[in-house]
XYZ file of C-alpha atoms in Angstrom:
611
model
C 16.552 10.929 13.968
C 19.705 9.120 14.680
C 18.906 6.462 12.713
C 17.978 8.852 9.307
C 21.953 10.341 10.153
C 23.105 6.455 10.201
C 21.418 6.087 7.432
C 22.486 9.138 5.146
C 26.123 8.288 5.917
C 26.097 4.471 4.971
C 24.312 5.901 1.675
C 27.156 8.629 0.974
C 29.976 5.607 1.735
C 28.342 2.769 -0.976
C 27.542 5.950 -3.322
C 31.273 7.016 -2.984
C 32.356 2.916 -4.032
C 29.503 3.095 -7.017
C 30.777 6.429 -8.817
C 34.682 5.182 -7.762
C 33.932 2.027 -10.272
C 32.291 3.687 -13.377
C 34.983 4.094 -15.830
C 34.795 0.342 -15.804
C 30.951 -0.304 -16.272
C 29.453 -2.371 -18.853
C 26.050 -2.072 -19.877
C 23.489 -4.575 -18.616
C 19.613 -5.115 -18.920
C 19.207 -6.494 -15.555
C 16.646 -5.703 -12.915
C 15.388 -7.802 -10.177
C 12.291 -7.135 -8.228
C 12.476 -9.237 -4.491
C 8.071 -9.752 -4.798
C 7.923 -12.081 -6.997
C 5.086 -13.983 -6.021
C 2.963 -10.585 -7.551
C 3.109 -11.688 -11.094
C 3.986 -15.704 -10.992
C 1.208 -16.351 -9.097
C -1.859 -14.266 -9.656
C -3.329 -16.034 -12.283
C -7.390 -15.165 -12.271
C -7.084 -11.640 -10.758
C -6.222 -8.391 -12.277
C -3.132 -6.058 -11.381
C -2.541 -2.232 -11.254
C 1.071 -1.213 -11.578
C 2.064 2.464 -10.806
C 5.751 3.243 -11.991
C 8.704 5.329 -10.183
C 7.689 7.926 -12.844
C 4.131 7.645 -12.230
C 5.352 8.537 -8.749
C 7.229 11.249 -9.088
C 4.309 12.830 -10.717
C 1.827 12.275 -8.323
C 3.970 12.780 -4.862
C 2.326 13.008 -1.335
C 1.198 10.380 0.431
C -0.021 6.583 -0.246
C -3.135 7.993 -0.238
C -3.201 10.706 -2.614
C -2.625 8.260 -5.315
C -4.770 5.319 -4.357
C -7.764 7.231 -3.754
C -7.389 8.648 -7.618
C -6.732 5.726 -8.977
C -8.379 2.678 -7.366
C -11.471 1.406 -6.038
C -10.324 2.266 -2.593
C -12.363 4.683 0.090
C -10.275 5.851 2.430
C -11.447 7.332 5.491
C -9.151 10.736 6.929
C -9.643 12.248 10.260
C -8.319 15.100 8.474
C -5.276 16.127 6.105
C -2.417 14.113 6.932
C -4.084 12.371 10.206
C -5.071 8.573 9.936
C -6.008 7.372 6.668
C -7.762 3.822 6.869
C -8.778 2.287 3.918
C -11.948 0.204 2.541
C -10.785 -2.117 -0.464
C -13.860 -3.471 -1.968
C -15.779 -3.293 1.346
C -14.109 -4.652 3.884
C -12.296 -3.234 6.533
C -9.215 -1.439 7.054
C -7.346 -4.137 8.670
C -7.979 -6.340 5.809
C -6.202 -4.823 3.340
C -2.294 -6.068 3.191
C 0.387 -3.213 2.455
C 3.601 -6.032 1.337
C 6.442 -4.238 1.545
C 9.303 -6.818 -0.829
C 7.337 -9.387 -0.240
C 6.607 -8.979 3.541
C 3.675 -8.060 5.346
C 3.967 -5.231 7.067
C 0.698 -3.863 8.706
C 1.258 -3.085 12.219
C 0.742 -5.888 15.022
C -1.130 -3.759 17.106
C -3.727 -2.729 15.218
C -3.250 -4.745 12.015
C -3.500 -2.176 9.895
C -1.604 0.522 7.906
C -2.108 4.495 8.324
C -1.446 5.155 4.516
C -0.718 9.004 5.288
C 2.829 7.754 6.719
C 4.118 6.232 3.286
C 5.513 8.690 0.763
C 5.533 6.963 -2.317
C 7.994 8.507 -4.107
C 10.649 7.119 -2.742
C 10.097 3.821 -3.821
C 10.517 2.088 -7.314
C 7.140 0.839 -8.116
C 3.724 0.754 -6.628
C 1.270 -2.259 -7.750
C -2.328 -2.736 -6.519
C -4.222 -6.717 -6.163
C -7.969 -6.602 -5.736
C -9.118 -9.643 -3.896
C -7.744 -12.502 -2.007
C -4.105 -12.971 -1.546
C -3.805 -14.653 1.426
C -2.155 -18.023 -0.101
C 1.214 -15.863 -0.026
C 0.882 -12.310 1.891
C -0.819 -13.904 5.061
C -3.020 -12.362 7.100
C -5.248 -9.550 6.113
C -4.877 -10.040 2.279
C -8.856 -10.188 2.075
C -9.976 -6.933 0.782
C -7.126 -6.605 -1.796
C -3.299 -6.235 -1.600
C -0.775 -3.086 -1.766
C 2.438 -4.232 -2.864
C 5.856 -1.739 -2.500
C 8.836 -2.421 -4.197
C 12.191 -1.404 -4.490
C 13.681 -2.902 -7.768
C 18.139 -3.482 -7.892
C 19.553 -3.033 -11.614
C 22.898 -3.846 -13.052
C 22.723 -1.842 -15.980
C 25.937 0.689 -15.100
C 24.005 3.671 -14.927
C 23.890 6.400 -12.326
C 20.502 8.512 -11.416
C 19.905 11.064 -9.354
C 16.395 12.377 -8.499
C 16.155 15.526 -6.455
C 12.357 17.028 -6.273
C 10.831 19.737 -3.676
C 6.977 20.530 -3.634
C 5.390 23.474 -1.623
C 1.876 24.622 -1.290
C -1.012 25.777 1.303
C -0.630 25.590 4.663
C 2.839 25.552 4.386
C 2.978 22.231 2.972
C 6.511 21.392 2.283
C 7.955 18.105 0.743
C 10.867 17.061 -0.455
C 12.733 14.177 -2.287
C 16.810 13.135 -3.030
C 16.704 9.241 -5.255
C 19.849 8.359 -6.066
C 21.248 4.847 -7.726
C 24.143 3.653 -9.055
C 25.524 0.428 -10.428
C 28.182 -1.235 -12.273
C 28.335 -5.251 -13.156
C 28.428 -6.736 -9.791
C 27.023 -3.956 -7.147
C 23.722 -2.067 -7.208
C 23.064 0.615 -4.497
C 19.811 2.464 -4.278
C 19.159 5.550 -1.941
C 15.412 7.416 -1.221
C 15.067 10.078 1.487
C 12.075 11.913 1.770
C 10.630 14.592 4.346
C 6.649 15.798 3.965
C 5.529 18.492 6.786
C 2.713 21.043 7.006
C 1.704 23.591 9.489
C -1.798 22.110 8.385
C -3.797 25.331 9.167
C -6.432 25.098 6.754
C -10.345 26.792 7.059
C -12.873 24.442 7.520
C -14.845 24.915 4.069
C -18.653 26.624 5.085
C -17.644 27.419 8.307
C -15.860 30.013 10.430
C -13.659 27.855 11.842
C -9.331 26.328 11.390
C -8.015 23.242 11.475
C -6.391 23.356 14.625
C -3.786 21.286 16.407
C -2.943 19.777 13.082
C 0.985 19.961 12.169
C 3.009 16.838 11.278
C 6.038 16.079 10.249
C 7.324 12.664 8.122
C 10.622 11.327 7.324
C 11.238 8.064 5.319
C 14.502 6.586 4.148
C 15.156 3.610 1.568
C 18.478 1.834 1.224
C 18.591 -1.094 -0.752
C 22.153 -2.797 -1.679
C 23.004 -5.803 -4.042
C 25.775 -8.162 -4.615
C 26.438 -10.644 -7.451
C 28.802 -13.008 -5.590
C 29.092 -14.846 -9.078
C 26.684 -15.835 -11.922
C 24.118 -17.766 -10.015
C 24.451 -16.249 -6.239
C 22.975 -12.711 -5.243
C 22.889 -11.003 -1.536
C 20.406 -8.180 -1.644
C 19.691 -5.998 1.839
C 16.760 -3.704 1.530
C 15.952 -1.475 4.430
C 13.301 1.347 5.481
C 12.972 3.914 7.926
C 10.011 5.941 9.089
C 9.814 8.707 11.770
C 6.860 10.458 11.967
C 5.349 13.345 14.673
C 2.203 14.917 14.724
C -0.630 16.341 16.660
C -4.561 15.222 15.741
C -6.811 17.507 15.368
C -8.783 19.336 17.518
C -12.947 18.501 17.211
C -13.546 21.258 19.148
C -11.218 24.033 19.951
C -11.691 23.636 23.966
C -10.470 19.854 23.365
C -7.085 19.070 25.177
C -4.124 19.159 22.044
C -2.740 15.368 21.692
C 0.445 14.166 19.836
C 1.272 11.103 18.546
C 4.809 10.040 17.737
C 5.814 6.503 15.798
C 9.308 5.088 14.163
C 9.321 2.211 12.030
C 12.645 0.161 11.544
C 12.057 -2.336 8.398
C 15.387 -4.853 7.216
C 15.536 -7.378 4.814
C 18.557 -9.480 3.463
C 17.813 -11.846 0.752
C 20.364 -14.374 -0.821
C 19.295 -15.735 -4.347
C 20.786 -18.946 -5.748
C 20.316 -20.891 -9.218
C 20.801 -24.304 -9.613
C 20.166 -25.129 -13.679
C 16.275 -24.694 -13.581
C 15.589 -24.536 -9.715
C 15.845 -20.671 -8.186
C 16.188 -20.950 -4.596
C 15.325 -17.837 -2.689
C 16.338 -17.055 1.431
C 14.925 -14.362 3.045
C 15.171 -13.046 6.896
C 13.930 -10.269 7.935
C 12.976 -7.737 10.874
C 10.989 -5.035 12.072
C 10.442 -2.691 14.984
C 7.576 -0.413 15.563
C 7.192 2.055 18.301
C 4.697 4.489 19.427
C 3.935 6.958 21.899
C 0.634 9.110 22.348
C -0.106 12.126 24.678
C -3.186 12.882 25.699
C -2.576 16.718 26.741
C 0.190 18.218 25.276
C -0.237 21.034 27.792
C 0.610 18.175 30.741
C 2.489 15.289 29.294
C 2.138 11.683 30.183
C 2.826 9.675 27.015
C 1.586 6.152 26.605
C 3.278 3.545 24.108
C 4.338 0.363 23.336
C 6.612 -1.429 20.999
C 6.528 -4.646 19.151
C 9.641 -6.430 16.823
C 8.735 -9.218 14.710
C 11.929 -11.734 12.982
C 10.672 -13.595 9.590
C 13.126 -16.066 8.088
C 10.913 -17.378 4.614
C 12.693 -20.225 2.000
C 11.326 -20.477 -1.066
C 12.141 -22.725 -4.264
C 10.741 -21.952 -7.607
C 11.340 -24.664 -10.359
C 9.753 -24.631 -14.296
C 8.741 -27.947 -15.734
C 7.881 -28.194 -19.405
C 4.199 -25.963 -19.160
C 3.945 -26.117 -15.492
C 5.782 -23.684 -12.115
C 6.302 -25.526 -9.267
C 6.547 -23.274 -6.010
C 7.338 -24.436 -2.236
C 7.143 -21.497 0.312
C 8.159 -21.872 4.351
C 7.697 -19.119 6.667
C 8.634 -19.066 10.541
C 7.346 -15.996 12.067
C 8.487 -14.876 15.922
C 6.822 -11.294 16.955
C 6.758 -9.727 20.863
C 5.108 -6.635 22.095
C 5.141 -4.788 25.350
C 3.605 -1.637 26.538
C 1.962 0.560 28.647
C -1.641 -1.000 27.662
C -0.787 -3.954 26.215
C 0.477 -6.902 27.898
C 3.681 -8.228 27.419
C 3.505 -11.285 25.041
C 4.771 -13.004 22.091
C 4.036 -15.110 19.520
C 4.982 -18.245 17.048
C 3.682 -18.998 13.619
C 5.077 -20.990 11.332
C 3.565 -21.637 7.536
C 4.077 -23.616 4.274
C 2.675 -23.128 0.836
C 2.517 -25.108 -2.120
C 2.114 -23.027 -5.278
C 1.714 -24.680 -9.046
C 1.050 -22.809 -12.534
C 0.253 -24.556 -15.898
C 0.525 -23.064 -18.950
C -1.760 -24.528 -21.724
C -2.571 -22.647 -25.207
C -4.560 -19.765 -24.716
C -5.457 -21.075 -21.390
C -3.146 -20.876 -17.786
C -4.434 -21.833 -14.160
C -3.242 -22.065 -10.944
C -3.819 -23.937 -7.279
C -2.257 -22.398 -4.574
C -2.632 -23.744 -0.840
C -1.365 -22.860 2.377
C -1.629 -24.235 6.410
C -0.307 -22.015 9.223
C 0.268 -22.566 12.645
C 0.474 -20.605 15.413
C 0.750 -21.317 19.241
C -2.426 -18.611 20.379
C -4.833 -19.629 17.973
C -5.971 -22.014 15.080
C -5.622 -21.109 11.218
C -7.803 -22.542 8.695
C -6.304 -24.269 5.286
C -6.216 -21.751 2.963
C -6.629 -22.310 -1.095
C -6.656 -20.473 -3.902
C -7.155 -21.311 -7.898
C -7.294 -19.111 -10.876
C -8.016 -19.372 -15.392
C -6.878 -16.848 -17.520
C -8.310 -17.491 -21.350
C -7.462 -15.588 -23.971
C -10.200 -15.785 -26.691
C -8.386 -13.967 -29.172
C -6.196 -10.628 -29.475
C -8.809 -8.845 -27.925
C -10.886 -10.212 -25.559
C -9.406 -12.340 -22.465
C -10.924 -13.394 -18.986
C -9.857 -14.298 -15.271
C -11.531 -16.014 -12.594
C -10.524 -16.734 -9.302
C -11.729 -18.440 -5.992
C -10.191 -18.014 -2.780
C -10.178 -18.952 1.151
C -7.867 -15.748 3.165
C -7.789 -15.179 6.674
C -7.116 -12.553 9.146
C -5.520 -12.923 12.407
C -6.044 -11.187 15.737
C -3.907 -8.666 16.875
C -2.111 -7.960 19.660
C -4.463 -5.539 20.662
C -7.148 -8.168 20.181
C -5.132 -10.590 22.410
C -3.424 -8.829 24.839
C -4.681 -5.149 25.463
C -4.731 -4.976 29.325
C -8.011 -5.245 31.024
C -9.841 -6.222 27.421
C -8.062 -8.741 24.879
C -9.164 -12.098 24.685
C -6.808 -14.933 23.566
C -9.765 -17.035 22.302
C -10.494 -14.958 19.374
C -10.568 -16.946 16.096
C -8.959 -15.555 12.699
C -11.199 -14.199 10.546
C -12.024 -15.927 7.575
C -13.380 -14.910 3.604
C -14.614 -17.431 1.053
C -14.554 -15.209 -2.168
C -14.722 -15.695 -5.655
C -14.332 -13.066 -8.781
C -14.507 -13.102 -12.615
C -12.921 -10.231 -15.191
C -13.955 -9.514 -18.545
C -10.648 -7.473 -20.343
C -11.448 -5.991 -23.723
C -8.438 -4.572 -25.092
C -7.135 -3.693 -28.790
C -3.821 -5.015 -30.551
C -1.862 -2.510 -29.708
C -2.757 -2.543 -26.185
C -3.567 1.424 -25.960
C -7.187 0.729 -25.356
C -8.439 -1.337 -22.446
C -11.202 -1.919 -20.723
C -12.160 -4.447 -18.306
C -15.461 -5.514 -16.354
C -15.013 -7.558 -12.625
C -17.857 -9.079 -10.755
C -16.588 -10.349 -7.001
C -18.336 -11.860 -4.176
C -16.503 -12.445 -0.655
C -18.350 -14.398 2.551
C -16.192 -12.900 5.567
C -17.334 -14.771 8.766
C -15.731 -14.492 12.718
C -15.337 -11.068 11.953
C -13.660 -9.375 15.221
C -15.317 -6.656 17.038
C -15.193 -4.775 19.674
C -18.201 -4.213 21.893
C -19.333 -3.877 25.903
C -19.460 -6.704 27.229
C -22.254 -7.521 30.963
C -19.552 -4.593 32.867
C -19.460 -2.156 29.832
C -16.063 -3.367 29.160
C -15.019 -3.440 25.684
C -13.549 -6.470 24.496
C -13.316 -7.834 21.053
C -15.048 -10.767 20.399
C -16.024 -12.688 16.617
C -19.812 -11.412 16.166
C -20.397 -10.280 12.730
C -21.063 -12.048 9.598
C -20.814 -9.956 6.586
C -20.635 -10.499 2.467
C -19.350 -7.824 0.074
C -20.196 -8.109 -3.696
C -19.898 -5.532 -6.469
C -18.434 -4.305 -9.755
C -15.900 -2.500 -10.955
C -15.274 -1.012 -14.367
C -11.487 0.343 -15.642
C -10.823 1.980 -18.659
C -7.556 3.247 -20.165
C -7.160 4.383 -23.192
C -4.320 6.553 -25.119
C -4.666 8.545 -28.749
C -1.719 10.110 -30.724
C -2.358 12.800 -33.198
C 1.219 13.837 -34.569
C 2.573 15.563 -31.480
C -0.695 15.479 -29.422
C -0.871 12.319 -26.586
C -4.332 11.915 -24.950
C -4.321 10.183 -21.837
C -7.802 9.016 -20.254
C -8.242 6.745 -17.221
C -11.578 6.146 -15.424
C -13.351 3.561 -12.736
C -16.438 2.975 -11.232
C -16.805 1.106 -8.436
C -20.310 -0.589 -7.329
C -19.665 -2.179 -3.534
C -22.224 -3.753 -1.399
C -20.966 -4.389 2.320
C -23.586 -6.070 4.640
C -24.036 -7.061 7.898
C -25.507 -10.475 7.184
C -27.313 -10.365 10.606
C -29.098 -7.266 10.471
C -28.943 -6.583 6.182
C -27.663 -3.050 6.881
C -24.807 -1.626 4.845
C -21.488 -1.360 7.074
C -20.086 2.334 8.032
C -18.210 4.120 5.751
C -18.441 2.007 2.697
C -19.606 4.312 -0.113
C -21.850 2.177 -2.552
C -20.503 4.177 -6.011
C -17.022 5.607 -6.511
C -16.259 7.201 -9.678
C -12.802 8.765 -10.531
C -11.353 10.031 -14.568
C -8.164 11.662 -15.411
C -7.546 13.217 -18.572
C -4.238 13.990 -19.569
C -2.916 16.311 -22.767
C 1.063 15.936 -23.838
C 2.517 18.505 -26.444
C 6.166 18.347 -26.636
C 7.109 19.275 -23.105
C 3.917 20.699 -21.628
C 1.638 18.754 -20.115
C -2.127 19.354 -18.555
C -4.611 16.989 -16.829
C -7.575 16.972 -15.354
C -9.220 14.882 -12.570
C -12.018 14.150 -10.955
C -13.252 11.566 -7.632
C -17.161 11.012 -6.872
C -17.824 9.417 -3.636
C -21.230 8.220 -3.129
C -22.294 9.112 0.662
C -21.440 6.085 3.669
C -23.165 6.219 6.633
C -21.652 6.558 10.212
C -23.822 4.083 12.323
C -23.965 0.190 12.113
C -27.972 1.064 11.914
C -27.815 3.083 8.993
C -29.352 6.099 10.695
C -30.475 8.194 7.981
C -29.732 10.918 10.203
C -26.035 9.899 10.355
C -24.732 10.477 6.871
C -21.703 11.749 5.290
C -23.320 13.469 1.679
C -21.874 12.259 -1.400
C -19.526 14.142 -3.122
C -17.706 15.440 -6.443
C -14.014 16.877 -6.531
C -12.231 18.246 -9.380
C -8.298 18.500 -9.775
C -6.139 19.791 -12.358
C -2.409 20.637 -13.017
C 0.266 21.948 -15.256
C 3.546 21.178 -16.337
C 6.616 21.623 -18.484
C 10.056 20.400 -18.884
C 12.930 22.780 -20.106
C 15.196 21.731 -22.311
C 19.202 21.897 -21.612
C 18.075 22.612 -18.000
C 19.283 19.148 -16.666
C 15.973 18.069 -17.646
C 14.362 20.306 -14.931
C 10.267 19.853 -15.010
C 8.058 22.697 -12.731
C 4.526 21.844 -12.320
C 1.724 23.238 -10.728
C -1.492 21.705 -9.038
C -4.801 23.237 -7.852
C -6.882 20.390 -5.336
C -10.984 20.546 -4.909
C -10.980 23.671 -7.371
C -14.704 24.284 -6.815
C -13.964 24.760 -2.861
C -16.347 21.732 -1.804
C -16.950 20.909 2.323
C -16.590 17.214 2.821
C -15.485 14.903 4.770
C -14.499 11.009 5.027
C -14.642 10.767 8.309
C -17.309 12.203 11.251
C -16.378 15.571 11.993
C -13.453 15.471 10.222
C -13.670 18.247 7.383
C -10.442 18.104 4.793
C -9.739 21.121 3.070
C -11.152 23.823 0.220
C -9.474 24.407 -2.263
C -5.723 24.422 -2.130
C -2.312 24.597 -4.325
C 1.251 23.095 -5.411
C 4.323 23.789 -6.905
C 6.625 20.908 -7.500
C 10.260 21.159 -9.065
C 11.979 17.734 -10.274
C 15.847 17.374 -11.382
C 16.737 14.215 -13.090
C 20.962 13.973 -13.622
């Protein structure tokens, strides 16, 4: 908590300079975005953006929005516990959540729990199926999920403040403020999300018990035009989250987990005529600690920092982008179960981009190394033809990777440092049909990924787990998005839908892997009058299975869920906006996850103040 306090006070002070300068401000279209990489260099692959609006409307957690509105299964031992996700069949640790560029899944398990990320509090939230390991690095196999915090110049001052309540004494809340005038920009988030989490297990007698949490998350991102061609930018994020698991059985012993995440970047931005030179350096600190018993408490955990310093140039030439990335990576962990170790990788990229008529392509590569284990060269190369105003396609092919953890490595008793990085040969093709205006869109995309050395762990001769690279497995599918928008005088008609076909097999045995639910289906309808708004969801989830033998026996059922909400925004209320939200209206029982029921149905109320 002392860090949230440093935090709030180093907001108040640049917030004080921003509103002291005002009077003086000129107005400027100017926003920068520190990922870049997202949209120069993803030629061949499509891209879901999600803006700060589209945020603010749909607040909880990273999961509440992806699982509406993407391809993504994610399996939840429960409201607000772990939430592990399943991008086009693979598993959760390869999926890459970038933070401004950065990886930043955790090096212990290399993964994200996507129930600790509000995603209100940041500026924009855009989603890459497939391959991306060229620039993210490791994990970026499954698909990428890309956070941003954007720094504008344009002299205006915001400020957000938003609080949502609902069953079992679910309580968020949200302060976003910004400010800027011609030479600083200042941006502020700090968000809270906490329940008593007490629900009834739907069909049964029994409560969710054991099952409170408690999130904070702070943003603070700063810029600085030093003159016309040299910018210093310093982004940073907080996390501190507690909460208890829940109980599978009410004669279980109660365990709490507690985690704080320290996240920094500073990036300095130069132009030279055409050539944009880019430094970044960077660090992070994650630390856990679980208890067992909460009733006698001897808490494990460990902690592990990680320093990145990255240069990149980016120069334009005639039809063709020219981009040179270098990484150096340094991370250490220590612990009560895992030893203490550390690690060096250093990388380089070569990215290039030609621009040709209707036609654009790309050829990305990249070689890491590292001094535990050996990478493999990765590639990556991508069309994008435009037939005519309405029909287009993409292509890509792709070699990504995905390196062992420290867990893999180093957990006491069990790692192995001989584990080689996983490794996924994948190629996809999209089909976008789309109308002049662009209100109407629908696109078709075919993938198929070849993942091979994939890590698992398993007894070994002593009944010792220990992770070793066993499994073989290909995922293919198809997914379908359609958006489409109709105006009738005042009436706005918003419809978005998916389906998702996945295939995920063990190419050993031919069995589909656990949890991977071969359909997904999700629509939203949304109706605009004037200032009152309704929509309507819905999220199918074909059943997964919960053994590696695909015990019909073991099963999770299939499932439909239907959502729907209300809204309206006074006028000459300082733009105040109430809505309301009802979850799973027809009261279903399911789960994502084993034994792991998520509530019946359940309500919101959300206020929002925009100054």
């Amino acid at each position: 908590m002392r860090y949230s306090i440093i935090f709030s006070v180093l907001a108040c002070l640049f917030t004080t300079l921003g509103f002291a300068q005002f009077d003086s401000i000129q107005k400027l279209d100017e926003v920068f975005v520190v990922d870049r990489q997202i949209n120069r260099f993803s030629t061949g692959q499509l891209i879901f953006n999600f803006s700060s609006s589209n945020l603010q409307d749909s607040p909880g957690t990273l999961t509440d929005v992806l699982q509406q509105n993407t391809s993504i299964f994610f399996k939840q031992n429960g409201f607000g516990m772990v939430s592990s996700p399943t991008f086009r069949g693979t598993t959760a640790q390869q999926t890459a959540v970038v933070w401004n560029g950065f990886n930043i899944n955790s090096q212990f398990n290399g993964q994200t729990d996507f129930n600790t990320l509000l995603v209100d509090g940041f500026d924009e939230l855009s989603v890459r199926p497939g391959g991306g390991s060229v620039i993210y690095g490791t994990g970026a196999i499954g698909g990428s999920i890309h956070l941003k915090n954007k720094m504008r110049f344009n002299g205006e001052t915001n400020l957000t403040l938003s609080a949502r309540a609902g069953s079992f004494s679910t309580y968020q809340n949200l302060l976003k403020a910004s400010t800027s005038n011609d030479k600083w920009s200042l941006s502020l988030a700090l968000s809270r999300l906490s329940s008593e989490n007490d629900y009834d297990w739907p069909g049964t007698s029994r409560q969710n018990l054991n099952g409170q949490f408690e999130h904070y998350n702070a943003n603070l991102s700063i810029a600085r035009k030093l003159n016309q061609n040299n910018r210093i930018t310093y982004h940073g994020m907080y996390f501190n989250g507690d909460r208890n698991f829940s109980l599978l059985f009410p004669s279980d012993p109660p365990s709490a987990y507690f985690n704080e995440d320290h996240r920094h970047l500073l990036e300095w931005e130069s132009q030279f005529s055409k050539v944009t030179s880019v430094l970044k350096l960077a660090f992070f600190d994650e630390f856990f600690e679980y208890t067992s018993d909460s009733r006698n408490p001897r808490p494990t955990g460990a902690s592990a920092q990680t320093a990145l310093a990255r240069y990149s140039i980016f120069y334009p030439y005639k039809n063709f982008n020219f981009n040179i990335l270098t990484e150096y990576n340094y991370s250490t962990a220590s612990g009560d179960n895992v030893l203490s170790e550390s690690r060096n990788i250093a990388s380089f990229a070569f990215l290039t981009k030609h621009h040709w008529k209707k036609l654009t392509s790309e050829v990305s590569v990249r070689q890491e190394y590292s001094d535990v284990y050996d990478s493999p060269f990765l590639f990556s190369g991508g069309l994008n033809y435009k037939f005519s105003e309405v029909i287009s396609a993409k292509a890509n092919v792709s070699k990504n990777f995905r390196i062992p953890t420290f867990n893999d490595l180093y957990w006491e008793g069990s790692g192995s440092t001989d584990l080689l990085p996983e490794t996924s040969n994948q190629v996809e093709a999209s089909v976008i049909l789309s109308d002049v205006n662009n209100t109407q869109q629908l696109s078709f995309t075919g993938y198929y990924n070849d993942i091979t050395n994939l890590i698992r762990w398993i007894p070994n001769s002593t009944n010792i787990w220990q992770p070793e690279n066993v499994d073989e497995v290909e995922t293919y599918g198809l997914e379908a998005n359609l958006s489409s928008s109709y105006e009738f005088g005042m009436h706005t008609f918003d419809l978005r839908s998916l389906y998702a076909y996945t295939i995920s097999e063990n190419k050993q045995t031919g069995f589909q892997l656990t949890y991977v639910p071969k359909h997904k289906v999700t629509n939203s309808l949304t109706y605009n009058i004037d200032r009152f708004s309704v929509d309507v969801q819905n999220l199918y989830n074909g059943e997964v299975f919960t053994r590696s033998n695909n015990s019909a026996g073991d099963v999770l059922e299939d499932y439909w869920l239907w959502n729907a909400g209300i809204s309206y925004a006074f006028p000459n209320l300082q733009n105040l906006k109430l809505s309301a939200q009802v979850k799973n209206i027809g009261d279903i029982a399911y789960q994502t996850a084993e034994n792991r029921p998520l509530p019946g149905r359940h309500f919101f109320i959300q206020t929002i103040i925009n100054f």
